[in-house]
Coordinates of C-alpha atoms in Angstrom, one line a residue:
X370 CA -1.5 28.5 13.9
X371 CA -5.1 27.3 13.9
X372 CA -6.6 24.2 12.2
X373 CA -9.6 22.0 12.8
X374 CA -7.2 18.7 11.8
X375 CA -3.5 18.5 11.6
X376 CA -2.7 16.0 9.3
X377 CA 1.1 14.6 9.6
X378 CA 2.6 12.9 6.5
X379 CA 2.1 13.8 3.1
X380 CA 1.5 10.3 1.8
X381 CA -1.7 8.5 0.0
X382 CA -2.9 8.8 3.5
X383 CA -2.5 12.4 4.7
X384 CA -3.0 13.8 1.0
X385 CA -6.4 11.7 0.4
X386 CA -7.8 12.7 4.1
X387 CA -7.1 16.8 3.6
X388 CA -8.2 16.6 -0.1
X389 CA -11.7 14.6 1.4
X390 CA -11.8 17.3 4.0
X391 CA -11.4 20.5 1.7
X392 CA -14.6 19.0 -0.2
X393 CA -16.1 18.9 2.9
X394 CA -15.4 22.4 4.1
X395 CA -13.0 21.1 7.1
X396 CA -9.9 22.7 7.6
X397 CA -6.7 21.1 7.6
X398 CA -2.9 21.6 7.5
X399 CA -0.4 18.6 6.3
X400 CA 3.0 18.3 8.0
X401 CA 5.6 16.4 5.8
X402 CA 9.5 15.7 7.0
X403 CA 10.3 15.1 3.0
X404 CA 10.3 17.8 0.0
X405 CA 7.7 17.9 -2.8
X406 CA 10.4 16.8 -4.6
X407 CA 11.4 13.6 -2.9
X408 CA 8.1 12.9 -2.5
X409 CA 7.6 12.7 -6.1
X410 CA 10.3 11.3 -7.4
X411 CA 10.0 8.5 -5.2
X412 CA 9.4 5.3 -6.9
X413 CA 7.2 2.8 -5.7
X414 CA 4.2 0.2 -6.9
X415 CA 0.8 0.7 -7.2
X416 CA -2.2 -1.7 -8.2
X417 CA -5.1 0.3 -7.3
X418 CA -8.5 -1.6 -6.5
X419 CA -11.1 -0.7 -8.6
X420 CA -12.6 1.3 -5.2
X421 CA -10.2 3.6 -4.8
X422 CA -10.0 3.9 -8.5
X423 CA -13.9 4.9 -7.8
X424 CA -12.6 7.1 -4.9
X425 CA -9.7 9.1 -6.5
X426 CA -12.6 9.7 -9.7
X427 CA -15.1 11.2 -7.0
X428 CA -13.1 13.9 -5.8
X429 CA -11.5 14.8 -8.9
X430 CA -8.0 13.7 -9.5
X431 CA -8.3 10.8 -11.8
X432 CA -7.8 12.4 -14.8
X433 CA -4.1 11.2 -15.3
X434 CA -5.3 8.3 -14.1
X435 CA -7.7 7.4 -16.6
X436 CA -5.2 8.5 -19.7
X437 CA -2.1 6.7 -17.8
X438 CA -3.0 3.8 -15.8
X439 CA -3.1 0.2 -17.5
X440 CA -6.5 -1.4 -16.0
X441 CA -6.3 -5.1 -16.3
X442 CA -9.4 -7.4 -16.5
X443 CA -7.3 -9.9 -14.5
X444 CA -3.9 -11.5 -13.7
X445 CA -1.4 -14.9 -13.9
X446 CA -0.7 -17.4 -11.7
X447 CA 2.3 -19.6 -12.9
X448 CA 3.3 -22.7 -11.0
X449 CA 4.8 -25.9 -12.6
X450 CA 5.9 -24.3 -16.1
X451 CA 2.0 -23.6 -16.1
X452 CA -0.1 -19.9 -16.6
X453 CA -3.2 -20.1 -15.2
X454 CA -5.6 -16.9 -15.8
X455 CA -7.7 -15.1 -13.0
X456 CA -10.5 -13.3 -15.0
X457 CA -11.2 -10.8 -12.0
X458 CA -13.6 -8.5 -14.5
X459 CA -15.8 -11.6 -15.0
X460 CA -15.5 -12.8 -11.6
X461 CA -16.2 -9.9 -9.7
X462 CA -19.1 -8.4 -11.9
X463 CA -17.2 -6.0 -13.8
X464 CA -14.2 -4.7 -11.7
X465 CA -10.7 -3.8 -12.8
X466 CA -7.3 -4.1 -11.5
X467 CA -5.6 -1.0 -12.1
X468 CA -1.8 -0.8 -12.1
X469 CA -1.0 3.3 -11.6
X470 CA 2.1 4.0 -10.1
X471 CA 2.4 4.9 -6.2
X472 CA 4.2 8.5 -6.8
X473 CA 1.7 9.5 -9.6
X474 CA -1.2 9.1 -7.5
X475 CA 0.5 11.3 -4.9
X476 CA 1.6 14.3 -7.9
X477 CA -1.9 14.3 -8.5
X478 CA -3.0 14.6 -5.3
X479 CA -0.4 16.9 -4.1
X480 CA -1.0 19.3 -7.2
X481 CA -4.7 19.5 -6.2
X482 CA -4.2 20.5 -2.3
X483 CA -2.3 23.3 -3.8
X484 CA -5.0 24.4 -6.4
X485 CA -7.6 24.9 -4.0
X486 CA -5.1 26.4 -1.2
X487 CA -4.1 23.6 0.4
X488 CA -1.6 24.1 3.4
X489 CA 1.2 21.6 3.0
X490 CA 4.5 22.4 5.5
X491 CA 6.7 20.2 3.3
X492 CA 10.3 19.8 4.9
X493 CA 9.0 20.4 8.6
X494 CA 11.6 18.9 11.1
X495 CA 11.7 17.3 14.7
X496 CA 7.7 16.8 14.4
X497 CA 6.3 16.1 17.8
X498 CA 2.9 15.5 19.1
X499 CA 1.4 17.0 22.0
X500 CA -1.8 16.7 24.6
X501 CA -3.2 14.4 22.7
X502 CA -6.0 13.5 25.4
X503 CA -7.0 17.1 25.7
X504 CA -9.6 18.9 23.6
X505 CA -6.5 21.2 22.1
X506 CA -3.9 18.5 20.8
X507 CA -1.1 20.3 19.0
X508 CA 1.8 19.4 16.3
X509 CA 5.2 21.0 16.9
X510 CA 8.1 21.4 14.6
X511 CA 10.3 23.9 12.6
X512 CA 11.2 24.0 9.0
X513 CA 15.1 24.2 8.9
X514 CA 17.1 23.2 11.8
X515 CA 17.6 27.2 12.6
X516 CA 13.6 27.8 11.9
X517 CA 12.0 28.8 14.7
X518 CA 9.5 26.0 16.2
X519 CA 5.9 26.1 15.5
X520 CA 2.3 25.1 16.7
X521 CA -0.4 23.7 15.1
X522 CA -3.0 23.6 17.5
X523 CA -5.9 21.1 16.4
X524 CA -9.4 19.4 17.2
X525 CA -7.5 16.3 16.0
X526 CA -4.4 15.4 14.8
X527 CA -4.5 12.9 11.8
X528 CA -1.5 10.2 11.9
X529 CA -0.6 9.6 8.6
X530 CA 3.5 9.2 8.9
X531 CA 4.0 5.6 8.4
X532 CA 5.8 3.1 10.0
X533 CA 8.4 5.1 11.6
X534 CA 6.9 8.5 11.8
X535 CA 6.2 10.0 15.5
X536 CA 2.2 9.1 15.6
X537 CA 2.0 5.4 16.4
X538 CA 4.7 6.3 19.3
X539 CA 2.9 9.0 20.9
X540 CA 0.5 6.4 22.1
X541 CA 1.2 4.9 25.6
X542 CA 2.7 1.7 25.1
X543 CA 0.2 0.7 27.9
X544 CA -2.8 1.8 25.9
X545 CA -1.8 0.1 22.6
X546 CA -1.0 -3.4 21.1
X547 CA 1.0 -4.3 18.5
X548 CA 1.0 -7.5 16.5
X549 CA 3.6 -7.9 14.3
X550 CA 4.9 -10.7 11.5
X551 CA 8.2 -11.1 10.0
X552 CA 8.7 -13.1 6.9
X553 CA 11.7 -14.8 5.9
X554 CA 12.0 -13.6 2.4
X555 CA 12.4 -9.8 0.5
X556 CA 11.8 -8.3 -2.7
X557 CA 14.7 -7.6 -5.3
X558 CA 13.1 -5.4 -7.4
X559 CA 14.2 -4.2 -10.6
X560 CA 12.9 -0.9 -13.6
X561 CA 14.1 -1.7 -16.5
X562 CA 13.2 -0.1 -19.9
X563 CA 11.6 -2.2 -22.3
X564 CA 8.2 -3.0 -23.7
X565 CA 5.9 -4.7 -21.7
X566 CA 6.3 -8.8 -21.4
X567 CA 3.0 -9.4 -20.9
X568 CA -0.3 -7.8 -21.1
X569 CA -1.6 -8.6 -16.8
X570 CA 0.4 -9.1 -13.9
X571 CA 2.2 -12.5 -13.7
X572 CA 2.3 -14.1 -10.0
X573 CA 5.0 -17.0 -10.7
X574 CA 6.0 -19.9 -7.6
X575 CA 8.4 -21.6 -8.7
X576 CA 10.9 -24.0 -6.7
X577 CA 13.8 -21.4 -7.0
X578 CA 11.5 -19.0 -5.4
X579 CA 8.7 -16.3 -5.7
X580 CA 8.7 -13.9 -9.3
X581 CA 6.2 -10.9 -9.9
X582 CA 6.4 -9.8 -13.7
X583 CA 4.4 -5.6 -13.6
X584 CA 4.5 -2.5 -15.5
X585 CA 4.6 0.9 -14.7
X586 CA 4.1 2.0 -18.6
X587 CA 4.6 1.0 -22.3
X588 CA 8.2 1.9 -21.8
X589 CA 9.1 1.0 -18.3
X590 CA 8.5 -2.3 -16.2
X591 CA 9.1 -3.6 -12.6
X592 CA 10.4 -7.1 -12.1
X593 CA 10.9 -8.8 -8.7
X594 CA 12.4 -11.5 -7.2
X595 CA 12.2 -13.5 -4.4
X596 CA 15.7 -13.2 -2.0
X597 CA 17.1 -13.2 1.4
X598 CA 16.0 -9.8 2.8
X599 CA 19.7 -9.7 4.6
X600 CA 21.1 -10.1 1.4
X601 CA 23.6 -7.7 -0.5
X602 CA 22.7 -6.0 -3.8
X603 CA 26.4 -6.1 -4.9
X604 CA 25.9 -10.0 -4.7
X605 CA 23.0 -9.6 -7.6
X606 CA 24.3 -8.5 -11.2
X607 CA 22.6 -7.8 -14.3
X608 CA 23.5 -11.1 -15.4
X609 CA 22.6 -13.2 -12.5
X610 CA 19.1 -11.4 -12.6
X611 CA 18.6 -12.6 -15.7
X612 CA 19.2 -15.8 -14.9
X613 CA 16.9 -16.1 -12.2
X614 CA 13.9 -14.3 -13.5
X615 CA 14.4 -16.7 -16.9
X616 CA 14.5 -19.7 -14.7
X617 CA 11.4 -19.0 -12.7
X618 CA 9.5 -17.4 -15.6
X619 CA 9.6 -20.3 -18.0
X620 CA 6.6 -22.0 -19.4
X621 CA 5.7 -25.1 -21.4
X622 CA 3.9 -22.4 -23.9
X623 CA 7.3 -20.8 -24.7
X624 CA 6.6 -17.2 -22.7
X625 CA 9.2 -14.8 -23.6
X626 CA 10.4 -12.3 -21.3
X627 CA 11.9 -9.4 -22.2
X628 CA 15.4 -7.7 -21.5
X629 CA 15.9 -4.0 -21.2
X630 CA 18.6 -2.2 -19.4
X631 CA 18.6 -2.3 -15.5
X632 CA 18.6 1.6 -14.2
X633 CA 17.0 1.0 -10.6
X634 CA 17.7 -2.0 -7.9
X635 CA 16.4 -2.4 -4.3
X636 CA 15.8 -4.9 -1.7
X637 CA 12.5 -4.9 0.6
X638 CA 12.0 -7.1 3.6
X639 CA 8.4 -8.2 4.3
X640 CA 6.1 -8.2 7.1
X641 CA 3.0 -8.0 8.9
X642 CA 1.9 -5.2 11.3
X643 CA -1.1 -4.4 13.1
X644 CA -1.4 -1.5 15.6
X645 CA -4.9 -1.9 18.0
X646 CA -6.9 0.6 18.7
X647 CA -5.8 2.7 16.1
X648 CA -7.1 5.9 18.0
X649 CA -6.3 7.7 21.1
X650 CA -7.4 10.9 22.8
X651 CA -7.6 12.9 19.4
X652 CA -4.9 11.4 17.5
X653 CA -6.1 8.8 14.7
X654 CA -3.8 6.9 12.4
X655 CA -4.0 6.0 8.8
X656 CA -2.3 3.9 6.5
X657 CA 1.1 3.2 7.2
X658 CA 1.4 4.4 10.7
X659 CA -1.5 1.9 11.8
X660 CA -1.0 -1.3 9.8
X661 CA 1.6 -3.1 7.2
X662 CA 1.5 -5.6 4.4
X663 CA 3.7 -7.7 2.8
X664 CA 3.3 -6.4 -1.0
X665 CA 1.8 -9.4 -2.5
X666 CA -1.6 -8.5 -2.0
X667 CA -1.7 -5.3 -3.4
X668 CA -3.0 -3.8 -0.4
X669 CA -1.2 -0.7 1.0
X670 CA -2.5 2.0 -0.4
X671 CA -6.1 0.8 -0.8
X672 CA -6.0 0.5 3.0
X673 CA -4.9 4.1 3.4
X674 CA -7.6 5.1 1.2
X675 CA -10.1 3.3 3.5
X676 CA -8.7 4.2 6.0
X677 CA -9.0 7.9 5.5
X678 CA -12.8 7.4 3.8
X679 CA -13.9 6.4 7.3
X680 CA -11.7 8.9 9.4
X681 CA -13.4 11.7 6.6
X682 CA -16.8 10.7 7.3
X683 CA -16.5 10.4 11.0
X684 CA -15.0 14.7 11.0
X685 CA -17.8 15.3 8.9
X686 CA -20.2 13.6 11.4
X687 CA -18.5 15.5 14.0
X688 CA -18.5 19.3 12.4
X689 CA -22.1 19.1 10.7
X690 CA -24.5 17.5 13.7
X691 CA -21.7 17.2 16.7
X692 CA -21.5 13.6 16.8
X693 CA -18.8 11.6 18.4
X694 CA -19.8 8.5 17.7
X695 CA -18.8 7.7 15.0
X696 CA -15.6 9.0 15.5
X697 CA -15.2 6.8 18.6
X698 CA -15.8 3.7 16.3
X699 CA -13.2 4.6 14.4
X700 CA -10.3 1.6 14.7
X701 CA -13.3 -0.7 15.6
X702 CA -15.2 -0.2 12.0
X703 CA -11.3 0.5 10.1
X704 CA -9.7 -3.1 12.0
X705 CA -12.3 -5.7 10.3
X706 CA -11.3 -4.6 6.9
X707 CA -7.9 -4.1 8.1
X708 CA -7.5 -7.7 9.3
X709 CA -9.3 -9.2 6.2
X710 CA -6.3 -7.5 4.0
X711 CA -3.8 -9.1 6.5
X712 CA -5.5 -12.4 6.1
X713 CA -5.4 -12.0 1.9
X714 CA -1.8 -10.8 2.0
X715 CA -0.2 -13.7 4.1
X716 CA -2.2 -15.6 2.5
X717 CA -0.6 -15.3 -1.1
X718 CA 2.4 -14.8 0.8
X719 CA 2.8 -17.9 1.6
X720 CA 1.5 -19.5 -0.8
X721 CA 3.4 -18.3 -3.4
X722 CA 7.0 -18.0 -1.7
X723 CA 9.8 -20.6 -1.1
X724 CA 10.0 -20.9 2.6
X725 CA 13.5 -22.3 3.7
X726 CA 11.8 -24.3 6.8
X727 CA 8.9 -25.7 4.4
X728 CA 9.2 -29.6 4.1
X729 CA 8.3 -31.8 1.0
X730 CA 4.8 -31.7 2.4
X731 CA 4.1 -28.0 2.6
X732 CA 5.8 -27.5 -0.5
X733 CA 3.1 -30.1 -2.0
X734 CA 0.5 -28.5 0.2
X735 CA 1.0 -25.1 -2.1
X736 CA 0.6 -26.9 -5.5
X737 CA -2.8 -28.3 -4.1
X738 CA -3.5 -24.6 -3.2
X739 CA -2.8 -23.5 -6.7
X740 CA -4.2 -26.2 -8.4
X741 CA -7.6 -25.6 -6.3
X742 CA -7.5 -21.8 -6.9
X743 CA -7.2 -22.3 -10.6
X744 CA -9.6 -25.3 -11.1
X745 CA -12.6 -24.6 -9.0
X746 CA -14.8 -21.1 -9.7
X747 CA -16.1 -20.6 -5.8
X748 CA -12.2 -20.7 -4.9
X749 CA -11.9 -18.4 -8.3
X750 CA -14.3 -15.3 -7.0
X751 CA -12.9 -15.6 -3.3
X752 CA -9.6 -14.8 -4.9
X753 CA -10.7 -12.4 -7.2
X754 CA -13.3 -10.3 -5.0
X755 CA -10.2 -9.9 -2.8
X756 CA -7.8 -8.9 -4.7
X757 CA -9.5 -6.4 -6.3
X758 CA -11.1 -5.2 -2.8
X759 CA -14.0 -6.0 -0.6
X760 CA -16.7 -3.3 -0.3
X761 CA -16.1 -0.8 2.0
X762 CA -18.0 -1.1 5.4
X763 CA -18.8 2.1 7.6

C-alpha cells in the first residue's frame, strides 16, 4: 500500500491530523492496535479549551459538540471551607471552558474519516516502523495474528500512539531525550449517576488531600480523589468514598454534594513527560507519544490538537510549494507551547495536592498561593488565559 502519511494511533491525535489532511487533499491511512469499539466505549475526561473548541467547529465535527457539551464561563477553587470563583469568560475576553467528554470527541471524529473514505486499519497488530531516515519510511503490521503482514509505504509516518505505542521507541535513544516527572499522588476516580452538584468545575485542596467535582452530562458525573497511586481499589468502598469526598468538599456556605450510585472506579498515577526533538528522519509524534501531563491542567488533548495543527500545516507546506522548512521546525515551534502546558500543569499540581514530604511551611506556602490567585486580578487572568489555552504559535 501507498500513502503520502501513515498515521499510527487512532486517538485525538491521529484522528484530528488525517481528518486536517483529507481537507487538505493529503492522503493518509490511520493504523490503530484497538477496535472502533474499544475505542469508543472508552471512558475518559475532556475539558476542551475554547481553541480546539474553535478547531473541531472549522472542520466540521462540532455539531454534537455544540448540542452536548456543557461550556462553562469559569471554575472553583475551594481551600479552607472556602469557594472562590475564576470568571475565565470575563477574564480572558470572552472564552469558554468546555467540558465534552474524551470518547465523544473521538466518535465524532472517527464517524467523519469514514464519511469521506477515510482509511482506518483498526485492530492492526505487531505495528513496527521502518527506514525512518529514508525518503520511503514504511509501517508494518497484520490484522489478526494469522493475517498476512502488510506495508504502508509513506512520505512520513505520523506518531500518534501514545505513551507506550512503538513511535517514540523507534527513535535512537542516542538521538532523543527524555525528561520525565513522577508525582507522588493518583487519581481515584469515580461515574456516578446523579444530577449535577454544581454548575462549573470545583478544584478543592483540602488537608486530607486533592478533590475535582466534573460532569460528563445532566445524568452522569466524574468525581475524583486524591490517593496513593500504589494503592488498591478493593481498599476504597462506596462508603469510604463518600466519606472522603464529603470531608474535603465541605464549605462554610453549606455546599451539598450529591450521591448517586457508583458504576465505574479507577486509579491513575500522575506524571510529567517530555520527549526532545519530537521528530526524526520522517517520523513526527503527536500528543501522547511526544509529551504527558498530569490531568490537573486540562491539557492533553488540547496539546494533541496543537500538536497536529502545526504537523498539518507543515504537510501542507510541503505538498503545495515543496517546502521543508517548516516541517524541519516542527518540535522546535510544538516544544514552547509544550513546555508552557507542563509549567501550568505542575503548577496546579502542586499547588493543589497534599504532598506527604511537604512541611508546615510549604503547606502554608499553598494557602498564600490560593489566597493570591483568588485576591489579586493580574494573578486572576494568568490563571485563566492558561487554563483555557494560550494562542496557538506557528
Amino acid at each position: 500500500m501507498r500513502t503520502q502519511v501513515g498515521i499510527i494511533g487512532a486517538g485525538p491525535a491521529g484522528l484530528l491530523l488525517s481528518h486536517l489532511l483529507y481537507l487538505q487533499g493529503i492522503e493518509s491511512v490511520i493504523v490503530e492496535t484497538r477496535s472502533r469499539e474499544e475505542i469508543e466505549e472508552t471512558i475518559r475526561a475532556g475539558v476542551l479549551e475554547q481553541g480546539t473548541v474553535d478547531l473541531l467547529n472549522a472542520i466540521g465535527v462540532g455539531e454534537r459538540l455544540n448540542k452536548e457539551g456543557h461550556f462553562h464561563e469559569g471554575f472553583e477553587l475551594l481551600f479552607q471551607r472556602k469557594r472562590h470563583r475564576i470568571h475565565v469568560h470575563e477574564l480572558t475576553g470572552g472564552k469558554y471552558i468546555t467540558v465534552y467528554a474524551q470518547h465523544e470527541v473521538l466518535k465524532d471524529l472517527i464517524s467523519a474519516r469514514l464519511q469521506t473514505g477515510g482509511q482506518i486499519r483498526f485492530q492492526a497488530e505487531q505495528v513496527s516502523l521502518h527506514d525512518l531516515d529514508s525518503e520511503r519510511p514504511k509501517i508494518r503490521f497484520r490484522q489478526g495474528s494469522d493475517g498476512e503482514w502488510q506495508d504502508i509505504v509513506c512520505d512520513f509516518i505520523a506518531g500518534c500512539d501514545g505513551f507506550h505505542g512503538p513511535s517514540r521507541p523507534s527513535i535512537p535513544a542516542a538521538r532523543r531525550t527524555e525528561y520525565q516527572k513522577l508525582y507522588p499522588f493518583g487519581w481515584l476516580g469515580i461515574l456516578i449517576q446523579a444530577p449535577s452538584s454544581a454548575p462549573e468545575l470545583i478544584y478543592a485542596r483540602h488537608e486530607r488531600g486533592f478533590a475535582l467535582v466534573s460532569t460528563r452530562s445532566p445524568e452522569i458525573q466524574r468525581l475524583y480523589l486524591q490517593v496513593d497511586p500504589r494503592d488498591d481499589l478493593a481498599n476504597w468502598s462506596d462508603d469510604r468514598i463518600w466519606t472522603e469526598l464529603h470531608a474535603r468538599l465541605e464549605t462554610d456556605d453549606g455546599f451539598q454534594l450529591i450521591e448517586g450510585p457508583i458504576f465505574q472506579k479507577n486509579i491513575v498515577s500522575m506524571r510529567s513527560f517530555v520527549c526532545d526533538p519530537m521528530q526524526y528522519g520522517r517520523l513526527f509524534l503527536a500528543g501522547d507519544a511526544a509529551h504527558i501531563v498530569p490531568p490537573t491542567g486540562a491539557k492533553g488533548l488540547n496539546l494533541a490538537a496543537a500538536d497536529v495543527q502545526v504537523l498539518a500545516r507543515g504537510f501542507s507546506l510541503y505538498y503545495r510549494s515543496n517546502q521543508r522548512d517548516y516541517l524541519d521546525r516542527y518540535s522546535e515551534i510544538c516544544l514552547r507551547r509544550v513546555w508552557k502546558a507542563e509549567r501550568f500543569s505542575r503548577f496546579m499540581t502542586t499547588m493543589l495536592h497534599r504532598d506527604e514530604q511537604h512541611s508546615p511551611f510549604d503547606q502554608r506556602l499553598q494557602l498564600a498561593e490560593l489566597e493570591y490567585l483568588t485576591s489579586s486580578r493580574a494573578a486572576s487572568v494568568s490563571l485563566a488565559e492558561n487554563y483555557v489555552g494560550l494562542p496557538l504559535e506557528f
